[in-house]
mmCIF file of N, CA, C and O in Angstrom:
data_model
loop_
_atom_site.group_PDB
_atom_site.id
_atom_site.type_symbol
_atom_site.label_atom_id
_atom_site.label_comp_id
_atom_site.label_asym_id
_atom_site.label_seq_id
_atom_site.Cartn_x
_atom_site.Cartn_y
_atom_site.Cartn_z
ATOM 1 N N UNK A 1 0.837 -1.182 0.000
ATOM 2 C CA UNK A 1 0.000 0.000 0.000
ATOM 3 C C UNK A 1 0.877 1.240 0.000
ATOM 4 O O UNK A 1 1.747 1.415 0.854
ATOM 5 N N UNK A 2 0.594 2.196 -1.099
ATOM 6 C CA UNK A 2 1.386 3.552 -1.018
ATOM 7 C C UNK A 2 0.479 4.591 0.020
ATOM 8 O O UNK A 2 -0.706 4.577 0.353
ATOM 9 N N UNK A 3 1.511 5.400 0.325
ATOM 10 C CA UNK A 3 1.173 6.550 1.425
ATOM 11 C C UNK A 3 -0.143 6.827 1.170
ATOM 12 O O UNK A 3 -0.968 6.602 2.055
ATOM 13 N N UNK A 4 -0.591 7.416 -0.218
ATOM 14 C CA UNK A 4 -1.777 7.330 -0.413
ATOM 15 C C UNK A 4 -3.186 6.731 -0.377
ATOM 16 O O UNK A 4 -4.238 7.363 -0.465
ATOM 17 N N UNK A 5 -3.051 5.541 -0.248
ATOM 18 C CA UNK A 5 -3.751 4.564 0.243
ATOM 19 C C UNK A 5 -4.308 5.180 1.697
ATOM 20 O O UNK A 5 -5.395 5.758 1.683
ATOM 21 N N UNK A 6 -3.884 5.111 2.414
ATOM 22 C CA UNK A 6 -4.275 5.564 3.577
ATOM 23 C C UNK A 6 -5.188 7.256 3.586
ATOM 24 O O UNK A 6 -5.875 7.461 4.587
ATOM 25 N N UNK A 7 -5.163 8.114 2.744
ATOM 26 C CA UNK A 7 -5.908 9.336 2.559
ATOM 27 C C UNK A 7 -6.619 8.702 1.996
ATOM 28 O O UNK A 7 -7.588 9.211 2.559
ATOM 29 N N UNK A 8 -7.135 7.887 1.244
ATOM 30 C CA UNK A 8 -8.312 7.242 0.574
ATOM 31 C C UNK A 8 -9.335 6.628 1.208
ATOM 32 O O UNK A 8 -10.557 6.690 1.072
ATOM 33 N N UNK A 9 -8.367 5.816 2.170
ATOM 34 C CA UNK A 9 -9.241 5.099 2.919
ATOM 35 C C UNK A 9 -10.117 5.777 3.859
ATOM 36 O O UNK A 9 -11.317 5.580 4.045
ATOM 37 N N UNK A 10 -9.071 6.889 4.615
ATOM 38 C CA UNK A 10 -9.928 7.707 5.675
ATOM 39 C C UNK A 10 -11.144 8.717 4.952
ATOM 40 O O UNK A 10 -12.154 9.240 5.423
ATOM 41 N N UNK A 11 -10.588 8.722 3.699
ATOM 42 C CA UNK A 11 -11.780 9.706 3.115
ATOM 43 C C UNK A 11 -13.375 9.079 2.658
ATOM 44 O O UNK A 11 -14.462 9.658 2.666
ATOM 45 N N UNK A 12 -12.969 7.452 2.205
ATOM 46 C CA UNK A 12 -13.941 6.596 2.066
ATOM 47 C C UNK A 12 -14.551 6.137 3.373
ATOM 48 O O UNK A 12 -15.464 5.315 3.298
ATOM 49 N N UNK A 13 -14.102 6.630 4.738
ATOM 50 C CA UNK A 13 -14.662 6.006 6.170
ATOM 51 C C UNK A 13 -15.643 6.817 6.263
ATOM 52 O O UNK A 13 -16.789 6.453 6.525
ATOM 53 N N UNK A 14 -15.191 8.350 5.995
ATOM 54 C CA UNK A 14 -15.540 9.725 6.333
ATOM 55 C C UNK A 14 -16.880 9.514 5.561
ATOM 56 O O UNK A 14 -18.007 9.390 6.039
ATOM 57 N N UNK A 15 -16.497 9.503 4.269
ATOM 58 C CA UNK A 15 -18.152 9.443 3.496
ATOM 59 C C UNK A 15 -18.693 8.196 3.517
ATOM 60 O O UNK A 15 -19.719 8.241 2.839
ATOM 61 N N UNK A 16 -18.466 6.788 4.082
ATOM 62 C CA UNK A 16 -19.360 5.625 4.424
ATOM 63 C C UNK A 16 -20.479 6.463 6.029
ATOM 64 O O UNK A 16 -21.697 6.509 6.197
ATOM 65 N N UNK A 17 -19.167 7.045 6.999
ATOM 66 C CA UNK A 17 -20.260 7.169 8.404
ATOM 67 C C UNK A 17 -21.037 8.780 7.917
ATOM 68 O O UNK A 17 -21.824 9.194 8.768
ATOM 69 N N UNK A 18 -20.920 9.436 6.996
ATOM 70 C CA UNK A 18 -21.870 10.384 6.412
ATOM 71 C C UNK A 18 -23.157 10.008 6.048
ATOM 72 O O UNK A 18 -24.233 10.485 6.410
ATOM 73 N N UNK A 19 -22.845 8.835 5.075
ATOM 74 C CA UNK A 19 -23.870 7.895 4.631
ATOM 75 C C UNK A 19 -24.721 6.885 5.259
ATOM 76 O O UNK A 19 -25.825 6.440 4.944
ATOM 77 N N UNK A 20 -24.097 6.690 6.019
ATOM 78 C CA UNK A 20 -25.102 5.665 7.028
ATOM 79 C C UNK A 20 -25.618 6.618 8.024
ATOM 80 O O UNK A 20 -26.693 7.203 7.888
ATOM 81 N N UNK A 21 -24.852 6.756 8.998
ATOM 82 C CA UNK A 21 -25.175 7.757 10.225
ATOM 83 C C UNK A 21 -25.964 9.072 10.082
ATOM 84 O O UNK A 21 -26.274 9.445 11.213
ATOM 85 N N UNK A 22 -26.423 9.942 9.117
ATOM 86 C CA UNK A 22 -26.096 11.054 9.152
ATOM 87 C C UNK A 22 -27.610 11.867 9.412
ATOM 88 O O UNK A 22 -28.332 11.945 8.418
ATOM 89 N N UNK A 23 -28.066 12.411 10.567
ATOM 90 C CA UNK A 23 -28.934 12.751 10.823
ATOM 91 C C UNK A 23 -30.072 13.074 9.826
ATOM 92 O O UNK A 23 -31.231 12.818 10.152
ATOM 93 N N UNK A 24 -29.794 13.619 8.642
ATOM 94 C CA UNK A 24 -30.626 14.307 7.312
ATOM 95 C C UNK A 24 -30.977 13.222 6.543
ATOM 96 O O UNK A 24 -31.467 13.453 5.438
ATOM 97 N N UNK A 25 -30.758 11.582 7.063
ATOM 98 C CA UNK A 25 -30.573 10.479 6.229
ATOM 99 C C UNK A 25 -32.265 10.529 5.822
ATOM 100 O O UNK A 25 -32.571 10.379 4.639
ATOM 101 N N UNK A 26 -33.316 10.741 6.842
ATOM 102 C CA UNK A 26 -34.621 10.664 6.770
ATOM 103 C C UNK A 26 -35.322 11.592 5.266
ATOM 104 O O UNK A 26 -36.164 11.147 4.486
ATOM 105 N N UNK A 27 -34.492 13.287 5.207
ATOM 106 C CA UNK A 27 -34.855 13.693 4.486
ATOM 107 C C UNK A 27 -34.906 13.033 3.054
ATOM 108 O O UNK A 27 -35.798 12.647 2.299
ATOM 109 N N UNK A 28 -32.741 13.118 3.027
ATOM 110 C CA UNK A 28 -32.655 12.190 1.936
ATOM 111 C C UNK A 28 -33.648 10.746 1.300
ATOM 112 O O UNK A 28 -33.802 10.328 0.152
ATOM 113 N N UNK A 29 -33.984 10.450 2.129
ATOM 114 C CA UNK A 29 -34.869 8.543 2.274
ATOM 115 C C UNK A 29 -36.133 9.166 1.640
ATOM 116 O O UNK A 29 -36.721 8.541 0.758
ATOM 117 N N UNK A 30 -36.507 10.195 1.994
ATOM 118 C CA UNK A 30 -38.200 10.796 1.687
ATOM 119 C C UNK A 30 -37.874 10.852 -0.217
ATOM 120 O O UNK A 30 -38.441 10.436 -1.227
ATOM 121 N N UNK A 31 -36.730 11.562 0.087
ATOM 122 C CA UNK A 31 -36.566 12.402 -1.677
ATOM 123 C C UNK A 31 -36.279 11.510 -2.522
ATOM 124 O O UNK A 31 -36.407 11.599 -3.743
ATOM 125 N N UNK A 32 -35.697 10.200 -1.633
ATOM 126 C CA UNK A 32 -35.264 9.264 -3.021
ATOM 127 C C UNK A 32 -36.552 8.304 -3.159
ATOM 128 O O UNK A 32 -36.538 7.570 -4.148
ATOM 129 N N UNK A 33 -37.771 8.205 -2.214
ATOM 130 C CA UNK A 33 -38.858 7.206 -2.165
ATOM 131 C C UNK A 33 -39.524 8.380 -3.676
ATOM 132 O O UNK A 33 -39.597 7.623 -4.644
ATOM 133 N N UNK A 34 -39.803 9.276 -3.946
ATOM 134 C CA UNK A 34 -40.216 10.126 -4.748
ATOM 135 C C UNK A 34 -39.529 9.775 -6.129
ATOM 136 O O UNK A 34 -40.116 9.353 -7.125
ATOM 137 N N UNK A 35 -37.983 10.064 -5.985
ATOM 138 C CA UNK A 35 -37.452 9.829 -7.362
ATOM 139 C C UNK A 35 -36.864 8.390 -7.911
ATOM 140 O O UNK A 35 -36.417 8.227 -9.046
ATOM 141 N N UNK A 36 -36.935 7.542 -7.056
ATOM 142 C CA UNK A 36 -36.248 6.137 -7.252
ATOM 143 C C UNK A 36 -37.007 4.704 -6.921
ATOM 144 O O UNK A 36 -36.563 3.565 -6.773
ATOM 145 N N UNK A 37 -38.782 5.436 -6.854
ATOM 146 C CA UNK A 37 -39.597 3.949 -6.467
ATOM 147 C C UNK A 37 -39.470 2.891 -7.329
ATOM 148 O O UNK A 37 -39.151 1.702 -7.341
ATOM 149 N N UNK A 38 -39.977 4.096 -8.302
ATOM 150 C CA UNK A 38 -39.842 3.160 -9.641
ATOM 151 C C UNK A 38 -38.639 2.434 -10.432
ATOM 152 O O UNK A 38 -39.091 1.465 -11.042
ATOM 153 N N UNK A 39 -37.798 2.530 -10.543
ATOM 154 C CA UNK A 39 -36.359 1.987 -10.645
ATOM 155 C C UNK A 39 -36.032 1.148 -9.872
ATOM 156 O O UNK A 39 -35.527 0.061 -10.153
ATOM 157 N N UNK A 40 -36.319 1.620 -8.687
ATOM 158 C CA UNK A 40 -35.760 0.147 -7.710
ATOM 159 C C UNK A 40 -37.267 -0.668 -7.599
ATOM 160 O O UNK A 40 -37.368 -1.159 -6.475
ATOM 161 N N UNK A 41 -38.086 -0.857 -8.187
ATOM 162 C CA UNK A 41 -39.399 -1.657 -7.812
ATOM 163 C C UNK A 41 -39.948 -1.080 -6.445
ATOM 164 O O UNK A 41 -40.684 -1.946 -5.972
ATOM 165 N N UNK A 42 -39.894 0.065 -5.583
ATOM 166 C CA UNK A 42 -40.503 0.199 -4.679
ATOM 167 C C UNK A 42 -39.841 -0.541 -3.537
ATOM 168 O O UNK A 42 -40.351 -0.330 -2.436
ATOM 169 N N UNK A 43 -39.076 -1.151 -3.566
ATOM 170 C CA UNK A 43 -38.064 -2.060 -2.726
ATOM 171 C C UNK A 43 -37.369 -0.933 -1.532
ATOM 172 O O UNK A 43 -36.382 -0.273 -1.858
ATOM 173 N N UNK A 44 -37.955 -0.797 -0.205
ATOM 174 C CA UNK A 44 -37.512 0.051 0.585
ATOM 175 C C UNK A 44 -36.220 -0.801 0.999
ATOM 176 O O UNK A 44 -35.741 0.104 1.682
ATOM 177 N N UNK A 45 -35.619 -1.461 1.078
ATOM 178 C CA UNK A 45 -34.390 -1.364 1.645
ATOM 179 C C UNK A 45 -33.468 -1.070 0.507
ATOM 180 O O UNK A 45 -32.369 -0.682 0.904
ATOM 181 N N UNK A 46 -33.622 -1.157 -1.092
ATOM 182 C CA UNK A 46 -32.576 -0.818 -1.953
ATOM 183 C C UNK A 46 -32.872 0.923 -1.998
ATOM 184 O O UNK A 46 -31.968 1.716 -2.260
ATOM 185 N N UNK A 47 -34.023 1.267 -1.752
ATOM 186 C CA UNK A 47 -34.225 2.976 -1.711
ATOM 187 C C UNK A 47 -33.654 3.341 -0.425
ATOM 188 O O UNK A 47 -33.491 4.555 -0.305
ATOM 189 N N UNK A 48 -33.337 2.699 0.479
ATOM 190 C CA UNK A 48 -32.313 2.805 1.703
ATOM 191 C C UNK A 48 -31.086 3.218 1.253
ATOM 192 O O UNK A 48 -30.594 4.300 1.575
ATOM 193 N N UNK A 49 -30.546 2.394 0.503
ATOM 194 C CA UNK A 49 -29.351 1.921 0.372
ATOM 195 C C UNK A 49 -28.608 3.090 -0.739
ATOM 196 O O UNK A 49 -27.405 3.338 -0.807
ATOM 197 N N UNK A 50 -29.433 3.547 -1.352
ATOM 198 C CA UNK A 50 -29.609 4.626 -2.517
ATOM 199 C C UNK A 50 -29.338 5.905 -1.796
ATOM 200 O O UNK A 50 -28.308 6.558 -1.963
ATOM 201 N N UNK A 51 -30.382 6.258 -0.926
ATOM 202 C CA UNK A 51 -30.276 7.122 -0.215
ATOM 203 C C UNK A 51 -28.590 7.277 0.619
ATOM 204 O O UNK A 51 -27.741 8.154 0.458
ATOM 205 N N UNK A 52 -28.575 6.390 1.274
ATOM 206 C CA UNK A 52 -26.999 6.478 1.857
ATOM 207 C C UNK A 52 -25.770 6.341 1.220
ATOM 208 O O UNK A 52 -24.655 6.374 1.739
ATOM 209 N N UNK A 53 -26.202 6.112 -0.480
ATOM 210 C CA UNK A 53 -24.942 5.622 -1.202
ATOM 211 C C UNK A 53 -25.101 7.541 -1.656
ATOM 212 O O UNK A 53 -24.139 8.241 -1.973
ATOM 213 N N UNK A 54 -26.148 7.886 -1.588
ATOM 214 C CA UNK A 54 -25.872 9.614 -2.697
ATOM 215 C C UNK A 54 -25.319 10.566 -1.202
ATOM 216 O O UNK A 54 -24.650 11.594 -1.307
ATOM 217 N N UNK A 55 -25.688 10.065 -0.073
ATOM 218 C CA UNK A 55 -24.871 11.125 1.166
ATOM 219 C C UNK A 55 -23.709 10.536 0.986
ATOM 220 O O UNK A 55 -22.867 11.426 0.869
ATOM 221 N N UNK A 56 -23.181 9.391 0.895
ATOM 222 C CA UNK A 56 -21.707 9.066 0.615
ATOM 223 C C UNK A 56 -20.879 10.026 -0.670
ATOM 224 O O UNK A 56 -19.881 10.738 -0.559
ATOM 225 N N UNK A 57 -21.627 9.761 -1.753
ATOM 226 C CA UNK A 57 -20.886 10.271 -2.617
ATOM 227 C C UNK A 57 -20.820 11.932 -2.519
ATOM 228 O O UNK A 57 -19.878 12.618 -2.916
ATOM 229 N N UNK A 58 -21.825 12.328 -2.010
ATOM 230 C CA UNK A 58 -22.113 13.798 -1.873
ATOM 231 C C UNK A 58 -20.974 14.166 -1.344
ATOM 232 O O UNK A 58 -20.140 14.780 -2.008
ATOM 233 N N UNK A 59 -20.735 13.737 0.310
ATOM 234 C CA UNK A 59 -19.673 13.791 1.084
ATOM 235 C C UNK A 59 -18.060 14.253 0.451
ATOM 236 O O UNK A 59 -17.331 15.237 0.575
ATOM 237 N N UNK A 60 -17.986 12.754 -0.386
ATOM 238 C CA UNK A 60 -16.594 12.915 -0.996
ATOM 239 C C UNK A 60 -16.633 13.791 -2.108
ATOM 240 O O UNK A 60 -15.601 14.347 -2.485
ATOM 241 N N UNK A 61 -17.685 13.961 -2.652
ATOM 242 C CA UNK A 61 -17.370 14.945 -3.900
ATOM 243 C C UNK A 61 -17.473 16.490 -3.191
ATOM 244 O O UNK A 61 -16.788 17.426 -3.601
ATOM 245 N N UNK A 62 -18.272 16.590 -2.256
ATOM 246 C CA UNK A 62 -17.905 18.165 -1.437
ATOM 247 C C UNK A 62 -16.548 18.536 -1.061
ATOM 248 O O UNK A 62 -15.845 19.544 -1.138
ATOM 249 N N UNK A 63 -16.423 17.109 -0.540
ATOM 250 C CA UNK A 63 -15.178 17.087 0.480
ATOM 251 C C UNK A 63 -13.798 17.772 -0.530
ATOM 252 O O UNK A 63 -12.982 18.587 -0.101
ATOM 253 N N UNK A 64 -13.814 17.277 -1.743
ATOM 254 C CA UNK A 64 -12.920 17.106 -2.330
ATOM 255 C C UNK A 64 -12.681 18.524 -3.319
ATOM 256 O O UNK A 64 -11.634 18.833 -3.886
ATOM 257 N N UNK A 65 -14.090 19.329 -3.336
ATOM 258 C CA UNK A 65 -13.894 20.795 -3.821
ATOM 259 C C UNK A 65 -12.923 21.626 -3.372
ATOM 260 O O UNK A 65 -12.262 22.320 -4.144
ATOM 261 N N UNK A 66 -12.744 21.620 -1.970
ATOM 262 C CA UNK A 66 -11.174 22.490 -1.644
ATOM 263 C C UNK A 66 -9.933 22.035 -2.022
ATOM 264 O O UNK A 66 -8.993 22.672 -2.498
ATOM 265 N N UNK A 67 -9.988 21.358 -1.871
ATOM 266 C CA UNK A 67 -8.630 20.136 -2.261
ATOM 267 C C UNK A 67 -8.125 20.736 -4.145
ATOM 268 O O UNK A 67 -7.033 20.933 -4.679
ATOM 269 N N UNK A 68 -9.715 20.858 -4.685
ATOM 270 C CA UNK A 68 -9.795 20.688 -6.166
ATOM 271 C C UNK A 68 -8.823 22.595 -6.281
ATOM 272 O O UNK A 68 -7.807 23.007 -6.841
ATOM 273 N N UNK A 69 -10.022 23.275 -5.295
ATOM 274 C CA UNK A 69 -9.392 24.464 -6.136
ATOM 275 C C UNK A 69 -7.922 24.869 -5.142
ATOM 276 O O UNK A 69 -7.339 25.950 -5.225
ATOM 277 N N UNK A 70 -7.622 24.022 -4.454
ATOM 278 C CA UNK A 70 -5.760 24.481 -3.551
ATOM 279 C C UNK A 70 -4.930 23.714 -5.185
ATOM 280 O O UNK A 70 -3.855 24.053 -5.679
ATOM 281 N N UNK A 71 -5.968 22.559 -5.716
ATOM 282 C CA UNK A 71 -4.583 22.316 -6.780
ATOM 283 C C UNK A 71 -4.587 23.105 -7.706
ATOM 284 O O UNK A 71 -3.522 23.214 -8.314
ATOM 285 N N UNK A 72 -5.751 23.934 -8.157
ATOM 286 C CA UNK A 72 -6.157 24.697 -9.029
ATOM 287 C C UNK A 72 -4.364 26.144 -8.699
ATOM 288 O O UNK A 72 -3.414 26.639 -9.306
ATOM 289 N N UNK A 73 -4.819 26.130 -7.767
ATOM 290 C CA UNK A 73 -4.378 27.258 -7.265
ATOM 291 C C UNK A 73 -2.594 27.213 -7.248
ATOM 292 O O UNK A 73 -1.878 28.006 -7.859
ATOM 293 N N UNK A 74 -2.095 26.008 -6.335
ATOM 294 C CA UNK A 74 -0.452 26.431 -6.980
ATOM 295 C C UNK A 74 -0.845 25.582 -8.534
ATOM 296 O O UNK A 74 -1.143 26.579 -9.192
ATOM 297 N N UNK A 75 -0.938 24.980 -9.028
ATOM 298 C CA UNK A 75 -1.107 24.729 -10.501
ATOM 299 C C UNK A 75 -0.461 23.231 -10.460
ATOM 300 O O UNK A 75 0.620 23.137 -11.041
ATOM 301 N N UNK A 76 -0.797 22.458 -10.063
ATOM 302 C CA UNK A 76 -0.469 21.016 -10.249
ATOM 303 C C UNK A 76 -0.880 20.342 -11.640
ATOM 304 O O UNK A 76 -2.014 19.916 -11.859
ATOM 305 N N UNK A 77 -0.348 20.320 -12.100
ATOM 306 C CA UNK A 77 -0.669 18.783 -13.197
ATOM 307 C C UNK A 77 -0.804 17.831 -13.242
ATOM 308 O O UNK A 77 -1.439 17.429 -14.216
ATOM 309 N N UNK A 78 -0.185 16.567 -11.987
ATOM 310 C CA UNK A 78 -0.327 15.485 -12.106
ATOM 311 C C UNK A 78 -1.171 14.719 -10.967
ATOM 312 O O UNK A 78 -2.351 15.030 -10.799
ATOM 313 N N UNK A 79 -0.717 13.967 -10.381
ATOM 314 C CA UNK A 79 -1.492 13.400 -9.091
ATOM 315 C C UNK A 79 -1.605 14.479 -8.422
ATOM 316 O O UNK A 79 -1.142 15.582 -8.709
ATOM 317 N N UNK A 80 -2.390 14.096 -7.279
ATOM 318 C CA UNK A 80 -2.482 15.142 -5.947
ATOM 319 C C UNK A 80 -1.831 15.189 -4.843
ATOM 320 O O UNK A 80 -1.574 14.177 -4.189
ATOM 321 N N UNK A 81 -1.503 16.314 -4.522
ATOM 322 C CA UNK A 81 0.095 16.542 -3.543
ATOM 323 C C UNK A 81 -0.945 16.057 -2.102
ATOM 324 O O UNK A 81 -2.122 16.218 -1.779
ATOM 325 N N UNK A 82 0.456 15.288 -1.424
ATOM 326 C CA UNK A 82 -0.140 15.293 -0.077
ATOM 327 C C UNK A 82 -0.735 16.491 0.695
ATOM 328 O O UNK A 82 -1.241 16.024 1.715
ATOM 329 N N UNK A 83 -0.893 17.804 0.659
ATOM 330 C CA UNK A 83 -1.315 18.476 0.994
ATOM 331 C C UNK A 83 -2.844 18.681 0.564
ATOM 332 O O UNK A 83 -3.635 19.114 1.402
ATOM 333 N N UNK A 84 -3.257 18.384 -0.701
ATOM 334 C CA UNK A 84 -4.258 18.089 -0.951
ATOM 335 C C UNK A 84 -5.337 17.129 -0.794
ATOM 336 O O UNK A 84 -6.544 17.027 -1.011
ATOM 337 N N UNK A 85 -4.151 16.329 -0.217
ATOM 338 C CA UNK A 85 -5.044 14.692 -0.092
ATOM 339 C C UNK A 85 -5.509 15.201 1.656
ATOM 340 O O UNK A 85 -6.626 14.801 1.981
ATOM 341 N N UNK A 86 -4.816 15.943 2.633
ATOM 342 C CA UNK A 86 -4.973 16.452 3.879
ATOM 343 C C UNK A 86 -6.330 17.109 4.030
ATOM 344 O O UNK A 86 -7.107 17.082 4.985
ATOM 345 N N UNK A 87 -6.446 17.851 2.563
ATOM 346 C CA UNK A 87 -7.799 19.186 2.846
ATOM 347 C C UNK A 87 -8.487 18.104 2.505
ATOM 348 O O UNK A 87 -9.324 17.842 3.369
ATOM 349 N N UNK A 88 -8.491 17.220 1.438
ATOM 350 C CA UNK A 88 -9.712 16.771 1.007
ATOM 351 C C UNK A 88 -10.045 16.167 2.525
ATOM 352 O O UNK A 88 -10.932 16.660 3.222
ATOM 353 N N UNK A 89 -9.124 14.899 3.006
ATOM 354 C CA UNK A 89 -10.000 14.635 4.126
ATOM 355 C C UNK A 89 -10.245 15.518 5.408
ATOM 356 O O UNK A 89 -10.993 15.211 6.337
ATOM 357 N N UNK A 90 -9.770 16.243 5.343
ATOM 358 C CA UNK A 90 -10.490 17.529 6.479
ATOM 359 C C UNK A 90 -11.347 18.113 6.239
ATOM 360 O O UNK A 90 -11.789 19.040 6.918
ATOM 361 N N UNK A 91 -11.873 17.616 4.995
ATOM 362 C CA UNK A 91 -13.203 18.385 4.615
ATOM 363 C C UNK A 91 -14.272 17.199 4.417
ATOM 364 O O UNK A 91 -15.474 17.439 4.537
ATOM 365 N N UNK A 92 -13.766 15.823 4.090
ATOM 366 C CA UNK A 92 -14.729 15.026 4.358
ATOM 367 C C UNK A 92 -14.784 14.660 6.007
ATOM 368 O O UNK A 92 -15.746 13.986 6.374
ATOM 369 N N UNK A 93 -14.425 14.811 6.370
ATOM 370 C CA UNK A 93 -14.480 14.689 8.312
ATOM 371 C C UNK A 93 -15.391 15.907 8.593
ATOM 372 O O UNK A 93 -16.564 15.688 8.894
ATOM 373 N N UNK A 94 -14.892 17.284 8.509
ATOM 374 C CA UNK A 94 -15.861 18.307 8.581
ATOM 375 C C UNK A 94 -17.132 17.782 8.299
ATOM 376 O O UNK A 94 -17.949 17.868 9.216
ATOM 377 N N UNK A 95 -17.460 17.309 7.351
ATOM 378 C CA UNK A 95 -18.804 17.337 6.603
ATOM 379 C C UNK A 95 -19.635 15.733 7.114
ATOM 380 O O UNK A 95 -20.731 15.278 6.785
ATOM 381 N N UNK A 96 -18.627 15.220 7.981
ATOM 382 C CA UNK A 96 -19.273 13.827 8.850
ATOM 383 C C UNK A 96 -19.698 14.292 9.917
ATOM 384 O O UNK A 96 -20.692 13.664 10.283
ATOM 385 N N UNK A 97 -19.230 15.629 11.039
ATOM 386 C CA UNK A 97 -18.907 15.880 12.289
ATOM 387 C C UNK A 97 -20.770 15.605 12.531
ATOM 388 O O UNK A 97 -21.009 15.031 13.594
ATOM 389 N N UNK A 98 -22.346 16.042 11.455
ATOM 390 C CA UNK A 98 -23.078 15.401 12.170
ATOM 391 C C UNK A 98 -23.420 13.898 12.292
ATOM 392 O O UNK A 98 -24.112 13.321 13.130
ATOM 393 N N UNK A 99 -22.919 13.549 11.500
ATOM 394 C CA UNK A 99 -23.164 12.274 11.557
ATOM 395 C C UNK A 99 -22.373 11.314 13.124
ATOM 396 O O UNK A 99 -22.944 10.345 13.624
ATOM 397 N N UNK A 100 -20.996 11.877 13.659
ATOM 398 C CA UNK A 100 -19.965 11.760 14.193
ATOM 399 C C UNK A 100 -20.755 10.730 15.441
ATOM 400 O O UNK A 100 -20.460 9.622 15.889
ATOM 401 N N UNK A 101 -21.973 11.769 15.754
ATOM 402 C CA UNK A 101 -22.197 11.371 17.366
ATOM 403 C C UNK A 101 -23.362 10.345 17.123
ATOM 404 O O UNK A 101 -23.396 9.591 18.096
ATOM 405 N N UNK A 102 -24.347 10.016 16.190
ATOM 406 C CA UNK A 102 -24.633 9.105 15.855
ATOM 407 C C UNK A 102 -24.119 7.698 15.886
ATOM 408 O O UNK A 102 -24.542 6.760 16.562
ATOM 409 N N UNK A 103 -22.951 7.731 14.874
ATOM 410 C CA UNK A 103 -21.711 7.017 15.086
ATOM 411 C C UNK A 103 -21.363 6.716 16.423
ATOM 412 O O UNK A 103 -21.802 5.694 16.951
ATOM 413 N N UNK A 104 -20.955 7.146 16.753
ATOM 414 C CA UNK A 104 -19.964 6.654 18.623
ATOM 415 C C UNK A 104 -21.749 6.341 19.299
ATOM 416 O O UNK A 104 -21.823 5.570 20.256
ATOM 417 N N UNK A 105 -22.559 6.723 18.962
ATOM 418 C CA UNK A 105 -24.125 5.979 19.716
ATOM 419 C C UNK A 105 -24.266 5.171 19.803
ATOM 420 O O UNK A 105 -24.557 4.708 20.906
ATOM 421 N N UNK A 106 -24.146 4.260 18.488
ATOM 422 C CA UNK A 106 -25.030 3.395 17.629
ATOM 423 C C UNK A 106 -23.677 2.207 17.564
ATOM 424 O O UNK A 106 -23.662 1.084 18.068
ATOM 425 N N UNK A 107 -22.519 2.943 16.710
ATOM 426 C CA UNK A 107 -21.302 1.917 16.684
ATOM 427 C C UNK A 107 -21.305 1.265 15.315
ATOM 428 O O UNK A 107 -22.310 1.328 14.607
ATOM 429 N N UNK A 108 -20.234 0.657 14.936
ATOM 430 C CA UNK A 108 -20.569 -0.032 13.837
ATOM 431 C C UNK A 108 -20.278 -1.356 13.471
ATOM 432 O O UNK A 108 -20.687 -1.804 12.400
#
């Protein structure tokens, strides 16, 4: 496993306990029973699962906007500097902190 590996992983923890845990999960669950009955057959646990897979991805793709414009900014071209891989997950952790206490409640 390269150094990197490890910013990946914590960033994929960050947006899994976003996605499961995350207080707004109810809203999300309402909005996807509306747009995704039909696709998933009405099947409430895959419209579950939908729901917590789009706060996951939400998570990391928010998370990862600062990160985007610090590389923007000194002008990187290639992979992403460890400094970037830092904001991204300090911004997917930020963006877990409600989910956080759920988490340590409940456990996983």
């Amino acid at each position: 496993m390269t150094e990197r590996s490890f910013y990946y992983i914590g960033i994929a923890f960050f947006g899994m306990i976003n996605g499961i845990f995350n207080p707004f999960f109810v809203i999300v669950f309402q909005v996807s029973i509306y747009l995704m009955a039909e696709p998933l057959f009405g099947s409430t646990a895959a419209i579950a699962y939908f729901a917590s897979l789009m706060l996951s991805t939400g998570t990391v793709i928010l998370g990862g906007i600062p990160a985007a414009l610090y590389e923007r900014y000194i002008g990187a071209t290639d992979d992403s500097t460890v400094t970037s891989l830092w904001i991204w997950l300090a911004g997917t952790a930020i963006l877990a902190l409600p989910a956080a206490g759920n988490f340590i409640k409940i456990g996983l």
